[in-house]
Amino acid sequence: MGVEFAWKEPPPEDWEARFVALKAALAGGIAGATEMELRRLGSYRLTPTSEVALGRVAQRVWPVRDGLQQLRPFSLGLAGNRTLAHLGAALPAAGLGRGLLMRGVEFPYDSIAAVVSGAMSLESGDLDAVLLQLDDSALFTSLPLLDDEAEGRAVRQALDHLETTVDGLRRRFRAPVLVATVVSALPIAIGSIDGATAGSRVRLIERLNAEVREHARLGRWLLWDLAALAAEVGFSRWRDASRFYTAKMPFAPALAPVAADSLSRMVAAMTGKSGRALILDLDDTLWGGVIGDDGVEGLRLGQGDPEGEAFQAFQSVVLELHRRGVVLAVCSKNTDEVARRAFRTHPEMLLREDHIAVFQANWEDKVANIRAIAQCLRLGEENLVFVDDNPAERARVRQEMPLIKVPEMGCDPALYPELLLGSGFFEHLVLGRDDLLRSQSYRPMTQAAIESRNFEDYDGFLAGLEMRMDIRPFDDIGRNRITQLINKSNQFNLTTRRYNEVEVAAIAADPSALAWQARLSDRFGDHGMIAVVIVRCGDVEWEIDSWLQSCRVLKRGVEQALMTELFAVAGEVGVERIVGRFIPTSRNGLVRRFYDDFGFTPVATEHGGTVRYEAATAKWRPMRTFVAVSHAGS
Amino acid sequence: MTDEVIARIEPLVRSVFDEYGGPVTAALNAHDVEQWDSLGHVQFIVLVEQEFGIRFGMGEIAELKNIGELAALIQRKI
């Protein structure tokens, strides 16, 4: 699909044959191998025709979504005042490469109010999120020019309308709402001065869009910045007036795959499928030249040389990702000492050794090195992004690790930033303080991991960490990160129950639910929020609905401290027993014996291998940990 | 000439209307194809525009009765 998907791998020659084979295989059901193939075929840079054909096939997988392992189903309501059918049709193919099986559920034409009020229903089942995409014709009437006050009132009214609609959608579907910034379907600017002419449509839209973004910053809704996307594409390509009149489509149907890809990034961010670590090659990726041959002084990097400036600009993009919480690692075929020399001594290097959480410079296979990095960072393949200028290395990594994200990098370093950012692999939702800490906190973690081997006595090591844990009930400030953890945690997760922001808010407000967020810090730094526990409280029995932890702080005594706290609170109010379930998935083998290790008794095996456990509060013995706990608001 | 254009149109038809197994000839029209609804129509026309690097005006498409007439129109535009 042209320039927009330059970061995607070109399709192999046998794409068509593989597609035909996939279609035939799907007729017999969605086996694991076929699902992976569907995901892979969707990750290539497709022609518009192939894209449509693949979308048709992906659409038919939706009814059997419950059996999916590699693709996460995601049902998105499409609420607009125009036709969004073309966007809905592009969603199924668009999500595949990011591990999503998306479905668009279009509201009947111009009927948002009827659906919200319940007068009209969607035949769709549950929605995972709703997109609200209105154009200016739904929000503004024609205004007198040069009347500042009327303009202010009109913006306020339009915002009120959005707020009311979002509240209604959220109540009706109990799902988060993405609000699109407004783009006019038709040309509206008379000239350059429009933005400085009170009452002009250009100004109304600009002022409203600023408010839409501000509301997103304050966590009132999720933002889909359609106006930014349309600007990136170019408004004259974005609009298609003929299709607007004939089919009521608010933007060019030819660009539906671009819009759908942009939405798939948002959904990837919402479902924990965004990139969390960036693994970087060095020679001709971070600098021009080969350090082993050219030496530090021979590298092209920095001001005064066109290529050197381009490489430095790429480093500044990488550094910005690091600031947003993306963990950086190096994977390079080099001698460690030589590779590190550039980081230590080159005056124009923006990246320094302490930005890099894991530094793998050796002559081993890159796949083995990337696996080591993933293990060290305790991240899944799906959350890794690998950047290398060498097509052979990229091909090998894609072959061996099909879930890892590997953007094309082209052969011009000037375009590296565009390719890496264009991929949207690092799309994220509203940044929180915990996100800012994340990339820094990996440094202490890997250091601590290395140090831990030097401790003969593990208790001594734990004691030396000087860990402090803060437990508090769910609150507004933590909601974003709580939701993120609930949806991202796969390994240390007893029940893998996913809740969206609206549901998390409901749990926080539920007097019969105990909902804890826990943060951990130690002498190396702050790890931010690392655990979430939700307990449904009856009079005699409490049931642990969800228990999940970040894998960055394993074997630290976090769960022991939390469990001790839980039993203490339960005992105080006279609860007799605590019940827990282990629901097995392909990812949570790590906690298979979680309840056994705490001395719970398995009492029943249920559907799908779920085990139900019980423990009497009277028999509980507090456990020794090396975590100092402070518990707010209990 | 028209046959060559229809040969280029055929994969587009089969991609959008992938449940249709019949022949793609000049006589084919929307009534013959169950999947040919308003969305499918737009998707198909957009693929034709991209395949041939042309643009159709609003009035041009509405008049067309079948694939043969579409092919003739394409030929006038390329």
Short mmCIF file of C-alpha atoms in Angstrom, two decimals, chain A residues 83-382:
data_model
loop_
_atom_site.label_atom_id
_atom_site.label_comp_id
_atom_site.label_asym_id
_atom_site.label_seq_id
_atom_site.Cartn_x
_atom_site.Cartn_y
_atom_site.Cartn_z
CA THR A 83 -20.60 5.63 6.96
CA LEU A 84 -17.57 3.91 8.45
CA ALA A 85 -18.21 0.63 6.64
CA HIS A 86 -14.95 0.92 4.69
CA LEU A 87 -13.03 1.33 7.93
CA GLY A 88 -14.81 -1.65 9.46
CA ALA A 89 -14.03 -3.78 6.42
CA ALA A 90 -10.32 -2.96 6.66
CA LEU A 91 -9.96 -3.83 10.35
CA PRO A 92 -9.76 -7.65 10.18
CA ALA A 93 -6.70 -7.66 7.89
CA ALA A 94 -5.11 -4.64 9.56
CA GLY A 95 -4.72 -6.21 13.01
CA LEU A 96 -3.22 -9.56 12.00
CA GLY A 97 0.42 -8.50 11.91
CA ARG A 98 0.10 -7.07 15.43
CA GLY A 99 -1.45 -10.26 16.77
CA LEU A 100 -5.02 -8.98 16.72
CA LEU A 101 -8.17 -10.25 15.13
CA MET A 102 -10.22 -7.08 14.95
CA ARG A 103 -13.82 -6.69 14.02
CA GLY A 104 -15.63 -3.43 13.40
CA VAL A 105 -19.25 -3.22 14.49
CA GLU A 106 -20.75 -0.28 12.68
CA PHE A 107 -23.62 1.54 14.32
CA PRO A 108 -26.61 1.91 11.99
CA TYR A 109 -26.40 5.14 10.02
CA ASP A 110 -26.68 8.27 12.14
CA SER A 111 -28.17 6.46 15.13
CA ILE A 112 -25.72 6.94 18.01
CA ALA A 113 -28.39 8.52 20.22
CA ALA A 114 -30.84 5.70 19.54
CA VAL A 115 -28.23 3.06 20.36
CA VAL A 116 -27.07 4.85 23.52
CA SER A 117 -30.64 5.23 24.79
CA GLY A 118 -31.31 1.55 24.19
CA ALA A 119 -34.05 2.28 21.65
CA MET A 120 -31.92 0.44 19.08
CA SER A 121 -29.58 -2.47 19.73
CA LEU A 122 -26.51 -3.76 17.94
CA GLU A 123 -26.53 -7.41 16.96
CA SER A 124 -22.94 -7.82 17.93
CA GLY A 125 -22.46 -9.14 21.43
CA ASP A 126 -19.98 -7.37 23.66
CA LEU A 127 -17.72 -4.60 22.45
CA ASP A 128 -14.14 -4.28 23.70
CA ALA A 129 -14.09 -0.57 22.90
CA VAL A 130 -16.09 2.01 20.98
CA LEU A 131 -14.73 4.54 18.49
CA LEU A 132 -16.57 7.83 18.32
CA GLN A 133 -15.78 9.56 15.05
CA LEU A 134 -17.88 12.61 14.27
CA ASP A 135 -17.18 15.15 11.58
CA ASP A 136 -17.72 18.87 11.83
CA SER A 137 -21.19 18.73 10.30
CA ALA A 138 -22.42 16.83 13.37
CA LEU A 139 -20.87 19.31 15.78
CA PHE A 140 -21.13 22.79 14.32
CA THR A 141 -23.63 24.91 12.48
CA SER A 142 -22.66 27.92 10.43
CA LEU A 143 -21.54 30.76 12.68
CA PRO A 144 -21.33 34.51 12.18
CA LEU A 145 -17.76 35.53 11.39
CA LEU A 146 -15.68 37.70 13.73
CA ASP A 147 -17.79 36.83 16.79
CA ASP A 148 -15.34 35.49 19.40
CA GLU A 149 -18.00 34.81 21.97
CA ALA A 150 -20.23 32.85 19.63
CA GLU A 151 -17.17 30.82 18.63
CA GLY A 152 -16.35 30.03 22.25
CA ARG A 153 -19.94 28.97 22.92
CA ALA A 154 -20.00 26.74 19.84
CA VAL A 155 -16.79 24.97 20.89
CA ARG A 156 -18.14 24.49 24.41
CA GLN A 157 -21.41 23.06 23.05
CA ALA A 158 -19.62 20.68 20.72
CA LEU A 159 -17.47 19.48 23.60
CA ASP A 160 -20.57 19.02 25.78
CA HIS A 161 -22.09 16.93 23.03
CA LEU A 162 -18.97 14.75 22.86
CA GLU A 163 -18.87 14.36 26.65
CA THR A 164 -22.53 13.36 26.85
CA THR A 165 -22.16 10.92 23.99
CA VAL A 166 -19.02 9.37 25.47
CA ASP A 167 -20.73 8.96 28.86
CA GLY A 168 -23.69 7.34 27.17
CA LEU A 169 -21.54 4.95 25.15
CA ARG A 170 -19.51 4.00 28.19
CA ARG A 171 -22.63 3.30 30.25
CA ARG A 172 -24.29 1.37 27.46
CA PHE A 173 -21.32 -0.84 26.55
CA ARG A 174 -19.18 -0.76 29.70
CA ALA A 175 -16.18 -0.34 27.45
CA PRO A 176 -13.58 2.38 26.92
CA VAL A 177 -14.30 5.00 24.27
CA LEU A 178 -11.78 6.30 21.74
CA VAL A 179 -12.60 9.77 20.53
CA ALA A 180 -11.32 10.77 17.10
CA THR A 181 -10.21 14.34 16.50
CA VAL A 182 -12.35 16.04 13.89
CA VAL A 183 -11.40 16.19 10.21
CA SER A 184 -13.66 17.86 7.72
CA ALA A 185 -14.79 15.65 4.87
CA LEU A 186 -14.75 18.59 2.47
CA PRO A 187 -12.32 21.44 1.82
CA ILE A 188 -13.15 24.32 4.16
CA ALA A 189 -10.25 26.79 4.19
CA ILE A 190 -10.61 29.85 1.99
CA GLY A 191 -7.03 30.80 2.64
CA SER A 192 -4.11 30.95 5.00
CA ILE A 193 -5.93 33.38 7.29
CA ASP A 194 -8.73 30.96 8.21
CA GLY A 195 -7.07 29.88 11.44
CA ALA A 196 -7.03 33.55 12.46
CA THR A 197 -10.64 34.29 11.49
CA ALA A 198 -13.11 33.93 14.35
CA GLY A 199 -16.11 31.80 13.46
CA SER A 200 -14.41 30.01 10.55
CA ARG A 201 -14.81 26.24 10.37
CA VAL A 202 -11.03 25.78 10.45
CA ARG A 203 -10.81 27.59 13.78
CA LEU A 204 -13.77 25.77 15.30
CA ILE A 205 -12.24 22.41 14.44
CA GLU A 206 -8.79 23.39 15.70
CA ARG A 207 -10.16 24.65 19.01
CA LEU A 208 -12.34 21.60 19.51
CA ASN A 209 -9.51 19.22 18.66
CA ALA A 210 -7.30 20.90 21.25
CA GLU A 211 -10.03 20.16 23.82
CA VAL A 212 -10.41 16.57 22.64
CA ARG A 213 -6.68 16.04 23.20
CA GLU A 214 -6.79 17.77 26.56
CA HIS A 215 -9.59 15.49 27.75
CA ALA A 216 -7.46 12.53 26.72
CA ARG A 217 -4.53 13.90 28.71
CA LEU A 218 -6.77 14.07 31.76
CA GLY A 219 -7.84 10.47 31.25
CA ARG A 220 -11.48 11.20 30.38
CA TRP A 221 -11.32 9.22 27.16
CA LEU A 222 -8.81 7.64 24.81
CA LEU A 223 -7.53 9.69 21.92
CA TRP A 224 -7.39 8.65 18.29
CA ASP A 225 -5.78 11.61 16.60
CA LEU A 226 -7.38 11.27 13.22
CA ALA A 227 -6.56 14.88 12.34
CA ALA A 228 -2.86 14.14 12.87
CA LEU A 229 -3.14 11.02 10.71
CA ALA A 230 -4.93 12.93 7.93
CA ALA A 231 -2.26 15.63 8.08
CA GLU A 232 0.49 12.99 7.87
CA VAL A 233 -1.16 11.47 4.79
CA GLY A 234 -2.03 14.87 3.31
CA PHE A 235 -5.55 16.29 3.39
CA SER A 236 -5.97 16.34 -0.38
CA ARG A 237 -5.42 12.57 -0.50
CA TRP A 238 -7.42 12.04 2.67
CA ARG A 239 -10.61 13.60 1.33
CA ASP A 240 -12.66 12.02 -1.40
CA ALA A 241 -15.62 14.26 -2.12
CA SER A 242 -17.16 11.91 -4.70
CA ARG A 243 -17.30 9.06 -2.19
CA PHE A 244 -18.54 11.47 0.42
CA TYR A 245 -21.59 12.25 -1.70
CA THR A 246 -22.19 8.82 -3.22
CA ALA A 247 -21.38 6.61 -0.23
CA LYS A 248 -21.35 9.03 2.73
CA MET A 249 -17.78 8.04 3.54
CA PRO A 250 -16.02 10.80 5.49
CA PHE A 251 -12.58 9.95 4.07
CA ALA A 252 -11.19 8.22 1.01
CA PRO A 253 -11.98 4.49 1.00
CA ALA A 254 -8.58 3.90 -0.61
CA LEU A 255 -7.05 4.99 2.70
CA ALA A 256 -9.14 2.65 4.85
CA PRO A 257 -6.14 0.29 5.35
CA VAL A 258 -4.07 3.24 6.62
CA ALA A 259 -6.77 4.31 9.07
CA ALA A 260 -7.35 0.71 10.14
CA ASP A 261 -3.63 0.22 10.75
CA SER A 262 -3.60 3.33 12.90
CA LEU A 263 -6.50 1.94 14.94
CA SER A 264 -4.75 -1.41 15.23
CA ARG A 265 -1.82 0.37 16.88
CA MET A 266 -4.20 1.87 19.42
CA VAL A 267 -5.69 -1.53 20.12
CA ALA A 268 -2.21 -3.05 20.38
CA ALA A 269 -1.39 -0.43 23.01
CA MET A 270 -4.64 -1.15 24.85
CA THR A 271 -4.03 -4.90 24.89
CA GLY A 272 -0.36 -4.91 25.86
CA LYS A 273 0.91 -5.83 22.41
CA SER A 274 3.03 -2.74 21.83
CA GLY A 275 6.80 -2.87 21.77
CA ARG A 276 8.35 -2.58 25.22
CA ALA A 277 11.97 -3.19 24.35
CA LEU A 278 14.02 -2.01 21.39
CA ILE A 279 16.95 -4.21 20.40
CA LEU A 280 19.50 -2.35 18.33
CA ASP A 281 22.23 -3.37 15.96
CA LEU A 282 25.24 -1.00 16.00
CA ASP A 283 27.30 -0.74 12.79
CA ASP A 284 25.38 1.22 10.12
CA THR A 285 22.35 1.29 12.39
CA LEU A 286 23.36 3.63 15.23
CA TRP A 287 26.37 5.04 13.42
CA GLY A 288 27.83 4.98 9.91
CA GLY A 289 30.72 2.59 9.39
CA VAL A 290 32.04 -0.56 11.05
CA ILE A 291 33.67 0.15 14.38
CA GLY A 292 35.86 -2.96 14.25
CA ASP A 293 37.38 -1.79 10.97
CA ASP A 294 37.10 1.98 11.10
CA GLY A 295 37.74 2.56 14.81
CA VAL A 296 35.87 5.08 16.94
CA GLU A 297 37.44 8.02 15.12
CA GLY A 298 36.41 6.63 11.69
CA LEU A 299 32.68 6.44 12.46
CA ARG A 300 30.27 8.74 10.64
CA LEU A 301 28.30 10.23 13.49
CA GLY A 302 27.44 13.76 14.46
CA GLN A 303 27.42 17.25 13.07
CA GLY A 304 29.33 18.29 9.98
CA ASP A 305 28.66 15.17 7.91
CA PRO A 306 25.23 14.56 6.31
CA GLU A 307 25.17 10.87 7.15
CA GLY A 308 26.60 11.51 10.59
CA GLU A 309 23.79 13.95 11.30
CA ALA A 310 21.18 11.45 10.13
CA PHE A 311 22.57 8.71 12.41
CA GLN A 312 22.63 11.12 15.32
CA ALA A 313 19.02 12.12 14.62
CA PHE A 314 18.07 8.44 14.71
CA GLN A 315 19.78 8.12 18.08
CA SER A 316 17.74 11.02 19.39
CA VAL A 317 14.55 9.20 18.35
CA VAL A 318 15.77 6.10 20.18
CA LEU A 319 16.52 8.24 23.21
CA GLU A 320 13.00 9.68 23.13
CA LEU A 321 11.58 6.14 23.15
CA HIS A 322 13.77 5.38 26.16
CA ARG A 323 12.33 8.45 27.91
CA ARG A 324 8.84 7.06 27.30
CA GLY A 325 9.71 3.82 29.05
CA VAL A 326 10.98 1.65 26.19
CA VAL A 327 13.85 -0.55 27.39
CA LEU A 328 16.92 -0.49 25.15
CA ALA A 329 19.22 -3.40 24.37
CA VAL A 330 22.14 -3.86 22.01
CA CYS A 331 22.63 -6.92 19.83
CA SER A 332 25.69 -6.60 17.64
CA LYS A 333 28.31 -8.79 16.01
CA ASN A 334 31.31 -7.11 17.53
CA THR A 335 33.88 -7.54 20.23
CA ASP A 336 32.28 -6.32 23.42
CA GLU A 337 35.15 -4.05 24.41
CA VAL A 338 35.35 -2.48 20.93
CA ALA A 339 31.61 -1.89 20.69
CA ARG A 340 31.45 -0.29 24.13
CA ARG A 341 34.31 2.05 23.22
CA ALA A 342 31.98 4.13 21.00
CA PHE A 343 29.48 4.48 23.85
CA ARG A 344 32.23 5.49 26.25
CA THR A 345 34.42 7.74 24.18
CA HIS A 346 32.68 9.05 21.04
CA PRO A 347 31.76 12.66 21.83
CA GLU A 348 28.79 12.71 19.44
CA MET A 349 27.12 9.56 20.77
CA LEU A 350 23.74 10.49 22.28
CA LEU A 351 23.20 6.97 23.59
CA ARG A 352 25.37 6.05 26.54
CA GLU A 353 26.05 2.74 28.24
CA ASP A 354 23.64 3.49 31.05
CA HIS A 355 20.76 3.77 28.58
CA ILE A 356 21.29 0.15 27.59
CA ALA A 357 19.75 -2.47 29.84
CA VAL A 358 21.39 -5.46 28.15
CA PHE A 359 24.50 -5.21 26.00
CA GLN A 360 25.10 -8.29 23.84
CA ALA A 361 28.09 -7.64 21.62
CA ASN A 362 29.71 -10.91 20.57
CA TRP A 363 30.11 -13.17 17.55
CA GLU A 364 27.28 -15.54 18.38
CA ASP A 365 24.10 -15.87 16.38
CA LYS A 366 21.77 -12.90 16.81
CA VAL A 367 18.77 -15.12 17.43
CA ALA A 368 20.49 -16.68 20.44
CA ASN A 369 21.46 -13.23 21.68
CA ILE A 370 17.94 -11.87 21.30
CA ARG A 371 16.57 -14.87 23.21
CA ALA A 372 19.05 -14.10 26.00
CA ILE A 373 17.96 -10.46 26.03
CA ALA A 374 14.28 -11.44 26.18
CA GLN A 375 14.97 -13.76 29.08
CA CYS A 376 17.00 -11.19 30.92
CA LEU A 377 14.28 -8.56 30.51
CA ARG A 378 11.55 -11.14 31.14
CA LEU A 379 9.63 -9.94 28.10
CA GLY A 380 7.77 -12.03 25.54
CA GLU A 381 8.87 -12.14 21.90
CA GLU A 382 5.82 -10.15 20.94
#
